[in-house]
Short mmCIF file of C-alpha atoms in Angstrom, two decimals:
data_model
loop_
_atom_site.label_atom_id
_atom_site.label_comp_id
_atom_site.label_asym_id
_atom_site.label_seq_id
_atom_site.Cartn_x
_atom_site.Cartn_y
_atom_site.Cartn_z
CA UNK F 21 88.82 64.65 230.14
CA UNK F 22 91.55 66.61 228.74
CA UNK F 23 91.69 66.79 224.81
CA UNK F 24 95.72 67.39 224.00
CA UNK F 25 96.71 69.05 220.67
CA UNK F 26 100.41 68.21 220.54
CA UNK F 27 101.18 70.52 217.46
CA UNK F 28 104.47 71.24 215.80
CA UNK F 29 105.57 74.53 215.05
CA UNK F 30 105.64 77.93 217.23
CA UNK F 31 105.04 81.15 216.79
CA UNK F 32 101.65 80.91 214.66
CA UNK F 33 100.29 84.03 213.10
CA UNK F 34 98.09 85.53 215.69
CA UNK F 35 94.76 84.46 213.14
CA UNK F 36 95.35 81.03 214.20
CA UNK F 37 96.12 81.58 217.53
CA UNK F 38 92.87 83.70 217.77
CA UNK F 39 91.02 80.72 216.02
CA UNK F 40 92.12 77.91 218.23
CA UNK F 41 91.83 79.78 221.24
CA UNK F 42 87.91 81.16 220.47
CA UNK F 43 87.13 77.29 219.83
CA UNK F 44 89.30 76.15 223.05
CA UNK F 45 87.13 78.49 225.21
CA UNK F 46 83.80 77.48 224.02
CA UNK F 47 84.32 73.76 225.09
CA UNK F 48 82.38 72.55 227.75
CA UNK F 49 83.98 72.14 231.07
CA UNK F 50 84.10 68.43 230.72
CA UNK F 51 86.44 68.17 227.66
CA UNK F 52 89.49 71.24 227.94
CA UNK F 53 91.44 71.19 224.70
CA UNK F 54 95.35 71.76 226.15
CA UNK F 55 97.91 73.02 223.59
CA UNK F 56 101.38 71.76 223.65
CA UNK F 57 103.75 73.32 220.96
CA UNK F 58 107.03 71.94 219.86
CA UNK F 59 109.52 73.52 218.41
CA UNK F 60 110.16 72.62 214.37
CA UNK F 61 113.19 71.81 213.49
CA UNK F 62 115.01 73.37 210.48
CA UNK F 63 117.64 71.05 208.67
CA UNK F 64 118.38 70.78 204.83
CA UNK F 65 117.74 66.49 205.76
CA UNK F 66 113.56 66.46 205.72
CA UNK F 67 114.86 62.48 207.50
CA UNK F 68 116.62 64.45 210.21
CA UNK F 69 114.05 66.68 210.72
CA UNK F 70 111.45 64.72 211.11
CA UNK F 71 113.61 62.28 213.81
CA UNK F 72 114.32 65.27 215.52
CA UNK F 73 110.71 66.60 215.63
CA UNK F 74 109.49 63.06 216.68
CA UNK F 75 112.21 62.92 219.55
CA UNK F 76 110.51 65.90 221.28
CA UNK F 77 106.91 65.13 220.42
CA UNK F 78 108.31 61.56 222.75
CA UNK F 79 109.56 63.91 225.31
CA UNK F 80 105.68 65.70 225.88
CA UNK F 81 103.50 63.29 224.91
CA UNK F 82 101.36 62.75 228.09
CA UNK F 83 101.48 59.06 229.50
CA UNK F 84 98.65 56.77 228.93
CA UNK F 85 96.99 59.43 226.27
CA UNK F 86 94.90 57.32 223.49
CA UNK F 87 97.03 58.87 220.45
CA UNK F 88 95.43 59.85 217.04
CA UNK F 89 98.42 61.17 214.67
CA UNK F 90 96.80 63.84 211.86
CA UNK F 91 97.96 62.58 208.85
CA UNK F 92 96.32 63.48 204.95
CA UNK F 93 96.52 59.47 204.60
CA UNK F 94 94.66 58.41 207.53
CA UNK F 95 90.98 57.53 207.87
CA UNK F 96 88.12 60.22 207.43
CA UNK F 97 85.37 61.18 209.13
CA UNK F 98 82.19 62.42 208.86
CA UNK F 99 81.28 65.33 211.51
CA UNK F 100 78.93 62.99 212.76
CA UNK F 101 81.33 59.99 212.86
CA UNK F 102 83.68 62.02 214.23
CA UNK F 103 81.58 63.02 217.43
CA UNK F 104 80.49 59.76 217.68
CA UNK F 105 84.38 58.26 217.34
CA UNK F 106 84.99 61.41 220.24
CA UNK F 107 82.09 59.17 222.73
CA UNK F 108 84.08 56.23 222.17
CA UNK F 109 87.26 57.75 223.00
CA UNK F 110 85.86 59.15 226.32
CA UNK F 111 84.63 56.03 227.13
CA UNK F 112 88.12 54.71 227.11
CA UNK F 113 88.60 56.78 230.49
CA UNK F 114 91.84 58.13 229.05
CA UNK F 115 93.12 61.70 227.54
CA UNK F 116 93.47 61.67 224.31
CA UNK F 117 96.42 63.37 222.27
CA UNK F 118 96.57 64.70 218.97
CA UNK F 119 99.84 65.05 216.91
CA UNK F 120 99.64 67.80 214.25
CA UNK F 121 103.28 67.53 212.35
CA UNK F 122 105.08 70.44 210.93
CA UNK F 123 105.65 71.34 207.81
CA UNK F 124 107.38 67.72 206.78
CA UNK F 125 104.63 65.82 208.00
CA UNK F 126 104.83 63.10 210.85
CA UNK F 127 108.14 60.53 211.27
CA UNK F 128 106.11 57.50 210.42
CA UNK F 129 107.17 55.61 213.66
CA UNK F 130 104.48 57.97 215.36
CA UNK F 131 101.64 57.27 212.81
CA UNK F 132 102.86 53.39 213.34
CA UNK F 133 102.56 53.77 217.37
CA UNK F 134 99.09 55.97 216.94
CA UNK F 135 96.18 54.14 218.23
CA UNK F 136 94.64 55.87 215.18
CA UNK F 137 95.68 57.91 212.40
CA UNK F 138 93.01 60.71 210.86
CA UNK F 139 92.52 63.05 208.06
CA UNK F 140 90.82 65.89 208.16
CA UNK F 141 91.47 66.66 204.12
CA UNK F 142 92.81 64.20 201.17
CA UNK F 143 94.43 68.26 200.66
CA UNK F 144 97.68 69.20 201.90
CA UNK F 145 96.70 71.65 204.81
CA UNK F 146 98.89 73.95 206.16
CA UNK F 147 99.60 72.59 209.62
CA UNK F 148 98.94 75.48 211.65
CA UNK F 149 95.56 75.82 210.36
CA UNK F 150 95.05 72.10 210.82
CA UNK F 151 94.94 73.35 214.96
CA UNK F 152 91.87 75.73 214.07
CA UNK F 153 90.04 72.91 212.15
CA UNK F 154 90.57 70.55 214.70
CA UNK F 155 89.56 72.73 217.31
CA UNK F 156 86.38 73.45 215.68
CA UNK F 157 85.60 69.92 214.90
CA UNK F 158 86.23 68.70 218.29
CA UNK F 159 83.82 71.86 219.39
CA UNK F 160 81.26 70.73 216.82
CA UNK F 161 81.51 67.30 218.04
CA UNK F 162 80.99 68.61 221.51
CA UNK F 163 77.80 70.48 220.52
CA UNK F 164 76.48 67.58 218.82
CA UNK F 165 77.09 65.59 222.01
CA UNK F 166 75.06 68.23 223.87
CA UNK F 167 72.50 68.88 221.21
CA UNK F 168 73.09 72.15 221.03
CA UNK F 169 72.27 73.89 217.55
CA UNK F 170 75.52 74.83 216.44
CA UNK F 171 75.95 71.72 214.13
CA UNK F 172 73.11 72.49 211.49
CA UNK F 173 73.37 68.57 209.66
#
């Protein structure tokens, strides 16, 4: 199963890139995290912006992917919860995407179209560490999963 983080915005400082990536190589075989970027778009209009950055999210969004859209207002999870929700989602037979916005957030049509919409914070979170925390929770969840010691609950 192939876990894709569809993320918005390029060109991360390299302590993110080095944090996603240490979490990404630590998953077992079974579940690879992929990381798509997309490009954010700068323009005075936060509206057109977020269109525009929704528009090319459409255009790499892998087919048949169940969709969770990261968004401060969506549901949260506990750890556990979370690896448990990660079970269910496997046992949909499908790859699952999910859509970190950029700095503006998500267009709602793609929290409308998610098949779910999380939180990982009622806090604002700067989106590019939002790919590190995800990473590690979906590692965590993993290790749970596996009962491996990692997860200390």
């Amino acid at each position: 199963m192939k876990l894709n983080v569809l993320a918005v915005g390029n060109k991360m400082p390299d302590w993110i890139e080095s944090g996603f990536m240490e979490y990404r190589k630590r998953m077992p075989k079974e579940l690879l995290i992929e990381l798509i970027e997309i490009k954010q778009v700068k323009d005075k209009s936060r509206e057109r912006s977020l269109l525009a950055e929704y528009e090319r999210i459409e255009k790499v969004l892998p087919i048949s992917n169940y969709v969770i859209a990261m968004d401060e207002q969506g549901k949260q999870l506990s750890t556990q919860d979370f690896a448990t929700s990660l079970v269910n989602w496997m046992n949909l037979g499908r790859d699952i995407a999910f859509i970190i916005g950029g700095a503006d957030g998500l267009h709602p049509v793609i929290k409308q179209k998610a098949d779910q919409v999380l939180s990982l914070s009622k806090m604002t979170l700067p989106h590019g560490l939002v790919r590190v925390l995800l990473a590690e929770q979906l590692y965590r969840a993993a290790t749970i999963l596996k009962q491996h010691p990692y997860h200390r609950a």
